[in-house]
mmCIF file of C-alpha atoms in Angstrom:
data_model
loop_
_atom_site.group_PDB
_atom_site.id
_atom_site.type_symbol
_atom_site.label_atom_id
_atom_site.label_comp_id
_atom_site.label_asym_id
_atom_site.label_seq_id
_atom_site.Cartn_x
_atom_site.Cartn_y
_atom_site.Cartn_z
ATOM 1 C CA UNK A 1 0.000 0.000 0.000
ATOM 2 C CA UNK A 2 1.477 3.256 -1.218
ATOM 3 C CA UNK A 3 3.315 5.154 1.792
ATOM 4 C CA UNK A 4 3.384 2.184 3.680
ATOM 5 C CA UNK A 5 6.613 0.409 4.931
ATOM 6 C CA UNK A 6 6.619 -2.892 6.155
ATOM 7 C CA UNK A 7 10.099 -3.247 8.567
ATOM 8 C CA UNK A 8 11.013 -7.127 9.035
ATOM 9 C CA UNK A 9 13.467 -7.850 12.348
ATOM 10 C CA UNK A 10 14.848 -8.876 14.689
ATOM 11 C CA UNK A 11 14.502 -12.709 14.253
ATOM 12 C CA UNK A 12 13.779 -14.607 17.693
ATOM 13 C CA UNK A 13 14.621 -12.187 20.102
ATOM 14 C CA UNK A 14 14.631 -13.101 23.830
ATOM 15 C CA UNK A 15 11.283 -11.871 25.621
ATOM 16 C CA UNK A 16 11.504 -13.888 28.631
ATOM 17 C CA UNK A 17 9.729 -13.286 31.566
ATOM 18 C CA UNK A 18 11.268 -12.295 34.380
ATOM 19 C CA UNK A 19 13.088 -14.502 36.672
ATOM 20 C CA UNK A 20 10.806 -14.788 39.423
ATOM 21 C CA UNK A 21 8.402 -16.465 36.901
ATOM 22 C CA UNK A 22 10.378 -18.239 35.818
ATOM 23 C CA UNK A 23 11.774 -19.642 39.567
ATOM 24 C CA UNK A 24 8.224 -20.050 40.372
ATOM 25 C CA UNK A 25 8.024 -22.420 37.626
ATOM 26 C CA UNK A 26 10.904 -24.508 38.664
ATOM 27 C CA UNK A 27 9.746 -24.696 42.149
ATOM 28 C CA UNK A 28 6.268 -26.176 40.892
ATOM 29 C CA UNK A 29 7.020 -28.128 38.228
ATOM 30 C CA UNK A 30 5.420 -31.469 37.451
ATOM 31 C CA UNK A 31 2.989 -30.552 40.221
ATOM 32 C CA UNK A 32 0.232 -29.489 37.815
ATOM 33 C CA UNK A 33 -1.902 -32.015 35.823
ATOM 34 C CA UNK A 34 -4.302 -32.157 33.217
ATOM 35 C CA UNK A 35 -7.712 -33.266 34.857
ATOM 36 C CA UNK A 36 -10.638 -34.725 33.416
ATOM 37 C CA UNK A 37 -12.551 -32.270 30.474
ATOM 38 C CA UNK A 38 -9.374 -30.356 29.811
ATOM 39 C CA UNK A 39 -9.415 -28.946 33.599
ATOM 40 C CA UNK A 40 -6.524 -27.591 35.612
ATOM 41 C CA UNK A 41 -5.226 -29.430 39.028
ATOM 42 C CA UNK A 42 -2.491 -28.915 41.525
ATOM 43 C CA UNK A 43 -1.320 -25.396 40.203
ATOM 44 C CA UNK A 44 0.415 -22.925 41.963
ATOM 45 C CA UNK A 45 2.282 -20.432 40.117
ATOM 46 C CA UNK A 46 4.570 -19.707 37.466
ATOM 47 C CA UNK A 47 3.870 -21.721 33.810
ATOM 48 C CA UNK A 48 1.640 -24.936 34.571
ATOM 49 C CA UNK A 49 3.912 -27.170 32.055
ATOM 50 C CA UNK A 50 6.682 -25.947 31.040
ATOM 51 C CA UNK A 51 6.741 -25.468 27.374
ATOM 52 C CA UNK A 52 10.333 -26.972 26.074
ATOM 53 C CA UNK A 53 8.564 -30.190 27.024
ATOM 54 C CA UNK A 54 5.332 -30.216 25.666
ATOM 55 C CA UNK A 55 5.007 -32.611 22.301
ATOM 56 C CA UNK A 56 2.581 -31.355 20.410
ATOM 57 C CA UNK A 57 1.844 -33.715 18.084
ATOM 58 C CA UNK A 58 2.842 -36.653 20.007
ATOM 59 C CA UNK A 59 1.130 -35.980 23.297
ATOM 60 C CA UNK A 60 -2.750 -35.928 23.316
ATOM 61 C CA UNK A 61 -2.836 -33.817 25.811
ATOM 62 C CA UNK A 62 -0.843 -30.759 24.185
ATOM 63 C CA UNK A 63 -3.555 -28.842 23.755
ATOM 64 C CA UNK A 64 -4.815 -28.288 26.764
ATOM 65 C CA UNK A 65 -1.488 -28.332 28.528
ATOM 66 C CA UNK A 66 -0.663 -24.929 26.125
ATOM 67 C CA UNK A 67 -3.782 -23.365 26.756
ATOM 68 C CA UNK A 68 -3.364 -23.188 30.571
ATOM 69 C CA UNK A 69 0.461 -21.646 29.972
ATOM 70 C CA UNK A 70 -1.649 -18.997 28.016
ATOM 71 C CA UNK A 71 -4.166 -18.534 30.221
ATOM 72 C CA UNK A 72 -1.285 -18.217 33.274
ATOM 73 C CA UNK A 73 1.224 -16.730 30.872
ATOM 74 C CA UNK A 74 3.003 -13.225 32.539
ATOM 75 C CA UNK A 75 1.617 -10.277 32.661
ATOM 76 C CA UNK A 76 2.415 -8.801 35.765
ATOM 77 C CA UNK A 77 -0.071 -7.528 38.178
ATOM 78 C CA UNK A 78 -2.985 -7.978 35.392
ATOM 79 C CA UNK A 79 -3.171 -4.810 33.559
ATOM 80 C CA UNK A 80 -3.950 -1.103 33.294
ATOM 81 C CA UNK A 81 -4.872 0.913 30.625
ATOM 82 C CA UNK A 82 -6.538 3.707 28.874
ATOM 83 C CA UNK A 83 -8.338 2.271 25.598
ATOM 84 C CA UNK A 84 -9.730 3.939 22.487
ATOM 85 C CA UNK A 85 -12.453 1.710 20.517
ATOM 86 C CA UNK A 86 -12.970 2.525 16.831
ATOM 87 C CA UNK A 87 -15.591 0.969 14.355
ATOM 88 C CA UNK A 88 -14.686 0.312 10.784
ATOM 89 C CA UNK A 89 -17.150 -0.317 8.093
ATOM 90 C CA UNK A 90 -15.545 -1.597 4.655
ATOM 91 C CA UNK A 91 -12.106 0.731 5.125
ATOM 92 C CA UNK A 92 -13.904 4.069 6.686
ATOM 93 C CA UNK A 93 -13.901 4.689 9.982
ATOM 94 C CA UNK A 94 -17.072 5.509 11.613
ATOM 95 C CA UNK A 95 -18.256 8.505 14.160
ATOM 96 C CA UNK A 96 -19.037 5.821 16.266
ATOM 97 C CA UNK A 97 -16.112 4.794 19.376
ATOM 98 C CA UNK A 98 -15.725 3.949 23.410
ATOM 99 C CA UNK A 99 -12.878 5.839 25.274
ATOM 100 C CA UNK A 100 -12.015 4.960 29.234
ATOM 101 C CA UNK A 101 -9.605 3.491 30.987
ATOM 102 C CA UNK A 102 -10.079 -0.693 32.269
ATOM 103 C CA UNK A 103 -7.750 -2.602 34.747
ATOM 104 C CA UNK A 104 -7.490 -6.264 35.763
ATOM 105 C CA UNK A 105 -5.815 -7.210 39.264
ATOM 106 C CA UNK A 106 -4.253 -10.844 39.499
ATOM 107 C CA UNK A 107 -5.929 -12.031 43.086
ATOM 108 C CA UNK A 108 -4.174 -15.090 42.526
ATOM 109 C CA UNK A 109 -0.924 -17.589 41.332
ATOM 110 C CA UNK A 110 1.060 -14.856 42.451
ATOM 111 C CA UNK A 111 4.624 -15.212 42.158
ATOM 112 C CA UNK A 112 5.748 -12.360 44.663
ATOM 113 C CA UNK A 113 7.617 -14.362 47.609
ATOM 114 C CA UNK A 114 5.087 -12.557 50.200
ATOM 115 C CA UNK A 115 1.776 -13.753 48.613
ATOM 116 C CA UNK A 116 3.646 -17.412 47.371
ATOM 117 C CA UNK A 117 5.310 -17.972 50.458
ATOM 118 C CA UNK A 118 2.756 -16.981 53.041
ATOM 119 C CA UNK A 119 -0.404 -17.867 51.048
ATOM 120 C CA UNK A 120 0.372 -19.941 48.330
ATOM 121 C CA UNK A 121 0.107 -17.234 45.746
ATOM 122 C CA UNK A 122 -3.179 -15.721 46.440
ATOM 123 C CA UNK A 123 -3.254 -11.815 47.256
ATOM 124 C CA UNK A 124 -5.607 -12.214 50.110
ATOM 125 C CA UNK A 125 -6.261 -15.061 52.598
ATOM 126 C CA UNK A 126 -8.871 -17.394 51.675
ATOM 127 C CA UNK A 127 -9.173 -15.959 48.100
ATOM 128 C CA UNK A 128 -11.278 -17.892 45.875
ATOM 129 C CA UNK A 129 -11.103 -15.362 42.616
ATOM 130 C CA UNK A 130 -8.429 -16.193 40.099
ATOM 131 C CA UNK A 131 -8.698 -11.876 38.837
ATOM 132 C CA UNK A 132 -11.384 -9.158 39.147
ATOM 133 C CA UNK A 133 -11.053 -7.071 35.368
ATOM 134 C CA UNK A 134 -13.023 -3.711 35.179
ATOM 135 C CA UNK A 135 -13.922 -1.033 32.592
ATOM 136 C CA UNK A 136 -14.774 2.425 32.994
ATOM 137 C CA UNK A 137 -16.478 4.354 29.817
ATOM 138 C CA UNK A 138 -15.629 8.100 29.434
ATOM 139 C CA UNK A 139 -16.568 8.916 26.113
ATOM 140 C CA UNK A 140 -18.835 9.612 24.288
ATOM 141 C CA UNK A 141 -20.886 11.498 26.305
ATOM 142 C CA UNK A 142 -24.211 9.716 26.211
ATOM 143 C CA UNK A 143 -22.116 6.540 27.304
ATOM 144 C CA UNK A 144 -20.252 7.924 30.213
ATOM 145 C CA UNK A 145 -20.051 6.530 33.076
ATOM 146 C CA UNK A 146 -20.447 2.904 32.258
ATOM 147 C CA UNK A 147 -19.030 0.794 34.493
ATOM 148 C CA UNK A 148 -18.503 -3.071 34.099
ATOM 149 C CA UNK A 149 -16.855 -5.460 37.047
ATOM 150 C CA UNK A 150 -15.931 -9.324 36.294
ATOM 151 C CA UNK A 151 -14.896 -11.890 38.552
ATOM 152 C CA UNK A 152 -12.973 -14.849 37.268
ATOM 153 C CA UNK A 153 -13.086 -17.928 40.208
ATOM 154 C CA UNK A 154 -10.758 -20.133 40.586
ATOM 155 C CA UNK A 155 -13.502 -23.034 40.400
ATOM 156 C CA UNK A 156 -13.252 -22.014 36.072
ATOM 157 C CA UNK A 157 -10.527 -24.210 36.184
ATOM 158 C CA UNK A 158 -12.699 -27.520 36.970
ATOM 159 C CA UNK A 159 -14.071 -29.222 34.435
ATOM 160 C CA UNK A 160 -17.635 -27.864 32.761
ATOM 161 C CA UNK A 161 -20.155 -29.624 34.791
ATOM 162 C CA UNK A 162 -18.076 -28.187 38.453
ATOM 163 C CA UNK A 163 -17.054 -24.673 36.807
ATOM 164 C CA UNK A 164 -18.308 -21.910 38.338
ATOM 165 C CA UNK A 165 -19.029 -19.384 35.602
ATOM 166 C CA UNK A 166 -17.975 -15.996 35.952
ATOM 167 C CA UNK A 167 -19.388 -12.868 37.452
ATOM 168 C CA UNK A 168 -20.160 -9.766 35.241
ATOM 169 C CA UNK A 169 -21.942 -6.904 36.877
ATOM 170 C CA UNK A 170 -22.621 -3.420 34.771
ATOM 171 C CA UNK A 171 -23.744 0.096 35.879
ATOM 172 C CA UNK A 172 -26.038 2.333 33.209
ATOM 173 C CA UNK A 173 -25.940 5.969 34.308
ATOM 174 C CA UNK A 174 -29.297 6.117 32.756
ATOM 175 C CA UNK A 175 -30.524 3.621 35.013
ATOM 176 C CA UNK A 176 -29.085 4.422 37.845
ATOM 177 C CA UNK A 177 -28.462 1.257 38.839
ATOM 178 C CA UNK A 178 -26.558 -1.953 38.145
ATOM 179 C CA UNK A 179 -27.453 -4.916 36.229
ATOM 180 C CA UNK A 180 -25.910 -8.486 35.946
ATOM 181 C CA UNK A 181 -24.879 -9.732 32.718
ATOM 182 C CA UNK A 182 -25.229 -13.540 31.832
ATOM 183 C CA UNK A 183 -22.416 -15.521 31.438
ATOM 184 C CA UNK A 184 -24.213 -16.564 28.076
ATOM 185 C CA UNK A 185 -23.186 -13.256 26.504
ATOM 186 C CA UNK A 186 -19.597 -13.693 26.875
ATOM 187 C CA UNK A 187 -19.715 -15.147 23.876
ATOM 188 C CA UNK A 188 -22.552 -12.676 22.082
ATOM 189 C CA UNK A 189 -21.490 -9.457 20.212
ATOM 190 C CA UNK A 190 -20.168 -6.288 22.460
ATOM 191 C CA UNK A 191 -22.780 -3.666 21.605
ATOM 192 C CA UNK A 192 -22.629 -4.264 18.162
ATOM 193 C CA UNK A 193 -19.465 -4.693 17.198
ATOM 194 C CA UNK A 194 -17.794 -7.903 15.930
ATOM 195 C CA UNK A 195 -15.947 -8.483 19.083
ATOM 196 C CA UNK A 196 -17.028 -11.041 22.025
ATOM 197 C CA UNK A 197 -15.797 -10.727 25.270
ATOM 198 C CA UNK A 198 -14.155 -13.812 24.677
ATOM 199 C CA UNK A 199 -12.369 -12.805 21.556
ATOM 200 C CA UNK A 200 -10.860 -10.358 23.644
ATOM 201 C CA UNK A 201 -6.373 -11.417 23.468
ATOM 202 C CA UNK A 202 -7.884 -13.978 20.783
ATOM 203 C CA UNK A 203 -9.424 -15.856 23.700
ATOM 204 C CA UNK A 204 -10.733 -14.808 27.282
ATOM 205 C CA UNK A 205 -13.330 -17.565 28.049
ATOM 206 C CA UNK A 206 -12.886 -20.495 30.465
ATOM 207 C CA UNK A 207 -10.871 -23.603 28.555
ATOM 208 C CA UNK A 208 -12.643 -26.572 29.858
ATOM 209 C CA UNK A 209 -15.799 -25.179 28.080
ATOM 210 C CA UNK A 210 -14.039 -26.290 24.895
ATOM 211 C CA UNK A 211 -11.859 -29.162 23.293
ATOM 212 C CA UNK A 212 -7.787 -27.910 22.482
ATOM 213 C CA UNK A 213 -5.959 -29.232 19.948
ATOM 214 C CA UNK A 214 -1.976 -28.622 18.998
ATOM 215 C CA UNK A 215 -2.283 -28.468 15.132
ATOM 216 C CA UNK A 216 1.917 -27.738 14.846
ATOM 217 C CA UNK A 217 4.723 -25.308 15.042
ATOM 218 C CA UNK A 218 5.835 -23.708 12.432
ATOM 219 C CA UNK A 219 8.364 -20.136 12.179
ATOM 220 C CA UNK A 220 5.788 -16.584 11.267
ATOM 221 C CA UNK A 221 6.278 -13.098 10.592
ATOM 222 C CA UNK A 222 3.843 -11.292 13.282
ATOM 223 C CA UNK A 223 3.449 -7.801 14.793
ATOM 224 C CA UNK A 224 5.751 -8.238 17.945
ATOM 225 C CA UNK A 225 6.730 -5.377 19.788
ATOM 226 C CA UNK A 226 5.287 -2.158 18.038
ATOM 227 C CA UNK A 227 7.122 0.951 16.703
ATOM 228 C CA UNK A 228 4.153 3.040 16.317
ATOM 229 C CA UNK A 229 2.785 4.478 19.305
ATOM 230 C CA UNK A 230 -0.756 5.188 17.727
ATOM 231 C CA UNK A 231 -3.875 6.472 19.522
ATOM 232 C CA UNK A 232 -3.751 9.293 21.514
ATOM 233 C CA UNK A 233 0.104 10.381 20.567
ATOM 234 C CA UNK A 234 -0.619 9.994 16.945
ATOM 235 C CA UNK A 235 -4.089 9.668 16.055
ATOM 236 C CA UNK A 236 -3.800 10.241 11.938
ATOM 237 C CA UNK A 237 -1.569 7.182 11.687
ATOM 238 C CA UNK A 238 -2.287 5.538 8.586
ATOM 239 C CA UNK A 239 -3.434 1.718 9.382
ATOM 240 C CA UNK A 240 -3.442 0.931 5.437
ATOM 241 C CA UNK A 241 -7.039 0.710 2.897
ATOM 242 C CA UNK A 242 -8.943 -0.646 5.188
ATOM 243 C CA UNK A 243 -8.059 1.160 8.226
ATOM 244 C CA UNK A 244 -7.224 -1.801 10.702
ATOM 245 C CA UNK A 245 -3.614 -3.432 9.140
ATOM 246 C CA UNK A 246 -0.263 -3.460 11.267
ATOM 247 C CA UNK A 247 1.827 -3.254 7.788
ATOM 248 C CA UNK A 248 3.161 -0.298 8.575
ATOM 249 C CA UNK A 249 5.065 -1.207 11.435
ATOM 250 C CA UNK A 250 7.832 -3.822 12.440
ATOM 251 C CA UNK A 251 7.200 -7.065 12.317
ATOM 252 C CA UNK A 252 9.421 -9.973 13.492
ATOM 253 C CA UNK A 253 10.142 -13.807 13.204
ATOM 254 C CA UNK A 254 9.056 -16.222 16.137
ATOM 255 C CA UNK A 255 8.384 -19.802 16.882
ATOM 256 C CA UNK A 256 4.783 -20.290 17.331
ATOM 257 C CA UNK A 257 2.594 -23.133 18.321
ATOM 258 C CA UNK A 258 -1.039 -23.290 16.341
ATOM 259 C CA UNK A 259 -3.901 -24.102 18.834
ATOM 260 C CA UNK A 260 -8.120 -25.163 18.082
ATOM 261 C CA UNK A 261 -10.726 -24.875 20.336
ATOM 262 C CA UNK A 262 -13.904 -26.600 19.071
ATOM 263 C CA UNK A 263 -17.114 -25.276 21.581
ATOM 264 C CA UNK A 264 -18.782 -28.060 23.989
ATOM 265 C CA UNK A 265 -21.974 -25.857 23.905
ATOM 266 C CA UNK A 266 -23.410 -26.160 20.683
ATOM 267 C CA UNK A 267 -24.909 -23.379 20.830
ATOM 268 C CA UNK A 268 -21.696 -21.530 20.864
ATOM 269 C CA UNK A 269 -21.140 -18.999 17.363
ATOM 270 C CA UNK A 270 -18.075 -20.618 16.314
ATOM 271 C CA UNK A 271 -17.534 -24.014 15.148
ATOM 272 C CA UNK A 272 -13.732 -23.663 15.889
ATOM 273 C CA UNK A 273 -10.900 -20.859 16.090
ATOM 274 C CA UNK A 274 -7.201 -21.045 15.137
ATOM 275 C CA UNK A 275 -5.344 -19.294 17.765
ATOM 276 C CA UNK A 276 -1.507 -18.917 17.021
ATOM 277 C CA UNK A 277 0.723 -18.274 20.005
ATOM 278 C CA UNK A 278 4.254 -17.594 20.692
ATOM 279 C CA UNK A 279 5.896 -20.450 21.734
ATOM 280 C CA UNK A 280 7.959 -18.319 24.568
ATOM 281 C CA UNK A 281 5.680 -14.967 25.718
ATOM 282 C CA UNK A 282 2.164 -16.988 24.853
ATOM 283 C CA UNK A 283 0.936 -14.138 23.352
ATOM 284 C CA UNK A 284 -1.384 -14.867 20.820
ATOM 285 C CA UNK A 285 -0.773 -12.868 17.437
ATOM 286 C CA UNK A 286 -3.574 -14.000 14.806
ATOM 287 C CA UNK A 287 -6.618 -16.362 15.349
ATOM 288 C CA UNK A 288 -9.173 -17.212 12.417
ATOM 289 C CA UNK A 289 -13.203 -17.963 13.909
ATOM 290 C CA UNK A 290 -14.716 -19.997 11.681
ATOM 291 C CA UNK A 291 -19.365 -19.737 11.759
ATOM 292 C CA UNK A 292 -20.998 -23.341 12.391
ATOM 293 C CA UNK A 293 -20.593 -23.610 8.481
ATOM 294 C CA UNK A 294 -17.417 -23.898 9.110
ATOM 295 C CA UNK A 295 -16.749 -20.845 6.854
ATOM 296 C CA UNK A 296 -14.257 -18.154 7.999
ATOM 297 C CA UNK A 297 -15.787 -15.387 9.872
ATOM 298 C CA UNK A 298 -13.356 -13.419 11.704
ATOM 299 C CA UNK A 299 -9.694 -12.789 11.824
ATOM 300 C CA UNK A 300 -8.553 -11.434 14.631
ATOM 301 C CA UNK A 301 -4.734 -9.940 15.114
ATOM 302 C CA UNK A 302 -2.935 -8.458 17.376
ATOM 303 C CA UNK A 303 0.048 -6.081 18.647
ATOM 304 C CA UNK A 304 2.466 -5.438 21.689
ATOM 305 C CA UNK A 305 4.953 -3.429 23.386
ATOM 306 C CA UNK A 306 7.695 -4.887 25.228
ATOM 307 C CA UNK A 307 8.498 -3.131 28.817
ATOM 308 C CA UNK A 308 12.181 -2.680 28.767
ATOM 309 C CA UNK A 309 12.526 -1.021 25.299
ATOM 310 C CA UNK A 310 10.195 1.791 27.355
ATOM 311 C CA UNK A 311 10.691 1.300 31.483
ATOM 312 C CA UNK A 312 9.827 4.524 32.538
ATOM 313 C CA UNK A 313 6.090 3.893 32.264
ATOM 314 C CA UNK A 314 6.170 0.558 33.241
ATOM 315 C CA UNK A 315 8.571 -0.182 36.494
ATOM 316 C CA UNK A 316 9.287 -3.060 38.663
ATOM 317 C CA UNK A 317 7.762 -3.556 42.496
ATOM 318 C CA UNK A 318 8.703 -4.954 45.154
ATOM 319 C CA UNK A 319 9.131 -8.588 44.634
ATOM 320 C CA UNK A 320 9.449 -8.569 40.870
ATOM 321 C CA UNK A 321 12.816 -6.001 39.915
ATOM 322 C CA UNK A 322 11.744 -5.528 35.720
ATOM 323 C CA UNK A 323 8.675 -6.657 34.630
ATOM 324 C CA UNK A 324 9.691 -8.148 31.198
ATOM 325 C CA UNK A 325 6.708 -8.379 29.844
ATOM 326 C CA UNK A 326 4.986 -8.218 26.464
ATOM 327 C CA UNK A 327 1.810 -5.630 26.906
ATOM 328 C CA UNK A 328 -1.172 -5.569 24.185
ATOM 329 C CA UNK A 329 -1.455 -2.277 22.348
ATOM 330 C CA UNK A 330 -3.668 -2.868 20.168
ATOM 331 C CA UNK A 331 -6.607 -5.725 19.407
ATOM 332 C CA UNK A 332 -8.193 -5.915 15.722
ATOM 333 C CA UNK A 333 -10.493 -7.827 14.241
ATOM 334 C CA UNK A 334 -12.311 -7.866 11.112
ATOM 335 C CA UNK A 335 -15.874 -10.080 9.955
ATOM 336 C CA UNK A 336 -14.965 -10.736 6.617
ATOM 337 C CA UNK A 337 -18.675 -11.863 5.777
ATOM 338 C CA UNK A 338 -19.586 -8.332 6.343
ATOM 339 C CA UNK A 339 -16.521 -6.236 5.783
ATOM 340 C CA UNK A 340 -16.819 -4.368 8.879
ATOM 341 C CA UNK A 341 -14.531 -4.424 12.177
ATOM 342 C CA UNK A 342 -13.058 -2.839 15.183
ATOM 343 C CA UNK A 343 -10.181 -1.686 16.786
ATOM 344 C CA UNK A 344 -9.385 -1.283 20.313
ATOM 345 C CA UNK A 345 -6.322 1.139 20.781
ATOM 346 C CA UNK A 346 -4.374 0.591 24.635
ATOM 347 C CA UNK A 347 -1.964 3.097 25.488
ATOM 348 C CA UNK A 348 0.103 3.422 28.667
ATOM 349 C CA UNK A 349 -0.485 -0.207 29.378
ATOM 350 C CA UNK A 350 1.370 -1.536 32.302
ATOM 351 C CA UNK A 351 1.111 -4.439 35.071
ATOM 352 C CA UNK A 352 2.300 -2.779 37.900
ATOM 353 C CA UNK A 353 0.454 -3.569 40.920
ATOM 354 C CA UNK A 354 -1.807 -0.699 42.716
ATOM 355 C CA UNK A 355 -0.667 0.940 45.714
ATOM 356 C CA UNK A 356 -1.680 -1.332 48.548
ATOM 357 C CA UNK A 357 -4.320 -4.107 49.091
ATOM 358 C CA UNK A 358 -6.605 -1.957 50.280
ATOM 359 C CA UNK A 359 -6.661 -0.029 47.011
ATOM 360 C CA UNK A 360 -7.389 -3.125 45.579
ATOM 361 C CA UNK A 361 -10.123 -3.894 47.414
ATOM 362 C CA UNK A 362 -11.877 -0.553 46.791
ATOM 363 C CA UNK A 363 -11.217 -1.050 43.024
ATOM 364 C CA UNK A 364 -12.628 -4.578 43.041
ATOM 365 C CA UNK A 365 -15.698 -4.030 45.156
ATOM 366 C CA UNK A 366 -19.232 -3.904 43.855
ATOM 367 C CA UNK A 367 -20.088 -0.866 46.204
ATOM 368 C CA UNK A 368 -17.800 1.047 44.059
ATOM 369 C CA UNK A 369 -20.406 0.523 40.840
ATOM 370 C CA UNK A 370 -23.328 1.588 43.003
ATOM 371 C CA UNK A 371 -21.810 4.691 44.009
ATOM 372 C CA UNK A 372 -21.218 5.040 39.692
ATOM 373 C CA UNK A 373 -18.705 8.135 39.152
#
């Protein structure tokens, strides 16, 4: 695309996480085990099974052993972030968008020595949530003040007839009140756009509510670690024709692992999705959802920043020195049965942990919805 330039490198650099991950992981590991319906037993902290020794066409099992290190792969404290949300409609972008700001706190697998050693990773005593993620709305004006709180329990990780589904709870200023959502709409569209909340990082559902599959490894040329700051610092960036493409940025090269999920519920949307991970950060960089006629429906791609080529906004804590991590910038996906899409724009995106617990117990409560703004 004319004025476009596509920059190709470094191949296979090191994004490790940081060493107390990574220590965490050798102090747990062979602990954790696959359990019946793709569920998660004995885990900790750190990566569930490590990934240098997962097979992944030779044990049955891959799949779901992959899909936990994703779902428990580092980031931090969880996240913070101001977001801008754009809709696209066949290459124009339309006066229609969300701006706020949306955090998620880790409540537990910690791997800071005083939560692992004194409470086996959890943040406080007796903790039953695996995270608490919430969004605030800003803009535009008639949306303002929405505010959305989710609780993920650690009883997601059992298999589908023990889960315990998660928690979504939702404030309308024109209400005045607050509303529970159904767990059922994870998976319906996010006020009419093309995203799910479970499309959200290519997946954010529970994975024993689907089947896994390791479908190979291969070497790919993905949007890594992102040269173009974007939304707010430079809002007129051109994303290409269509308005949602990464080609004008760096890519790199990087071993990655190809996942399925295929739904249990059939009355899921998809009939599968193609995730495609990085075999060391388990980010995911593309996934492909295909409709129940098994005909592509959405692609969905991604891009990141890594912390240390930027600290300043980003800094260790106690108990973790750098964070080393790879943060989201940007989520984009596009129905190509419609030729419309979205993009969701993070800047400032760190994992650094709040303040105290006691901030985090203000952010997480429910009270703090009812009170709205």
């Amino acid at each position: 695309y004319e004025g476009m330039q596509l920059e190709i490198g470094p191949f296979f650099r090191d994004y490790s996480p940081p060493p107390e991950y990574t220590a965490a992981t050798d102090q747990f590991k062979g602990q954790a085990r696959v359990g019946p319906g793709a569920s998660l037993e004995n885990y900790t902290a750190g990566q569930p099974f490590p990934m240098d020794e997962i097979d992944c066409l030779g044990d049955p099992q891959a799949g779901e052993k992959i899909i936990w290190n994703f779902d428990q792969q580092w980031e931090g404290d969880g996240s913070s972030t101001h977001y801008f949300y754009s809709y696209w409609d066949r290459g124009e972008e339309l006066p229609l968008y969300y701006e706020g700001t949306s955090k998620t706190v880790k409540l537990s697998h910690r791997i800071e020595k005083e939560y692992l050693d004194k409470q086996g990773g959890d943040l406080f005593r007796g903790e039953k949530r695996k995270s608490a993620f919430g969004i605030e709305v800003d803009a535009p004006f008639d949306a303002r003040g929405i505010m959305l709180m989710t609780y993920r329990y650690k009883d997601s990780d059992k298999p589908e007839a023990q889960a315990k589904n998660d928690d979504t709870w939702v404030y309308v200023p024109t209400l005045r009140r607050v509303r529970r959502i159904s767990a059922a709409q994870r998976t319906d569209a996010v006020s009419g756009t093309d995203f799910t909340f479970d499309d959200l990082r290519s997946f954010a559902g529970i994975p024993p509510q689907y089947e896994w599959e390791c479908l190979g490894e291969m070497d790919m040329i993905a949007p890594v670690n992102s040269r173009v700051k974007a939304y707010p610092y430079s809002k007129e960036h051109n994303f290409g024709p269509y308005g949602l493409s990464y080609a004008d940025d760096k890519c790199e090269m990087r071993k990655v692992v190809k996942l399925r999920f295929t739904p249990r519920n059939a009355d899921h949307p998809y009939d599968h999705k193609d995730i495609y991970l990085d075999k060391q950060a388990l980010i995911a960089f593309y996934s492909f959802a295909y409709d129940r006629k098994k005909e592509l429906w959405k692609i969905i791609w991604h891009n990141n920043r890594w912390s240390e080529d930027d600290p300043d906004y980003y800094p260790g804590w106690e108990g973790v020195a750098a964070p080393n991590d790879l943060r989201i910038v940007s989520d984009t996906i596009v129905n190509v049965q419609t030729g419309t899409g979205n993009r969701i724009e993070f800047w400032d995106s760190h994992g650094t942990p709040l303040k105290s617990r006691g901030w985090v117990r203000r952010y997480i409560s429910i009270g703090r919805l009812t009170k709205g703004r």
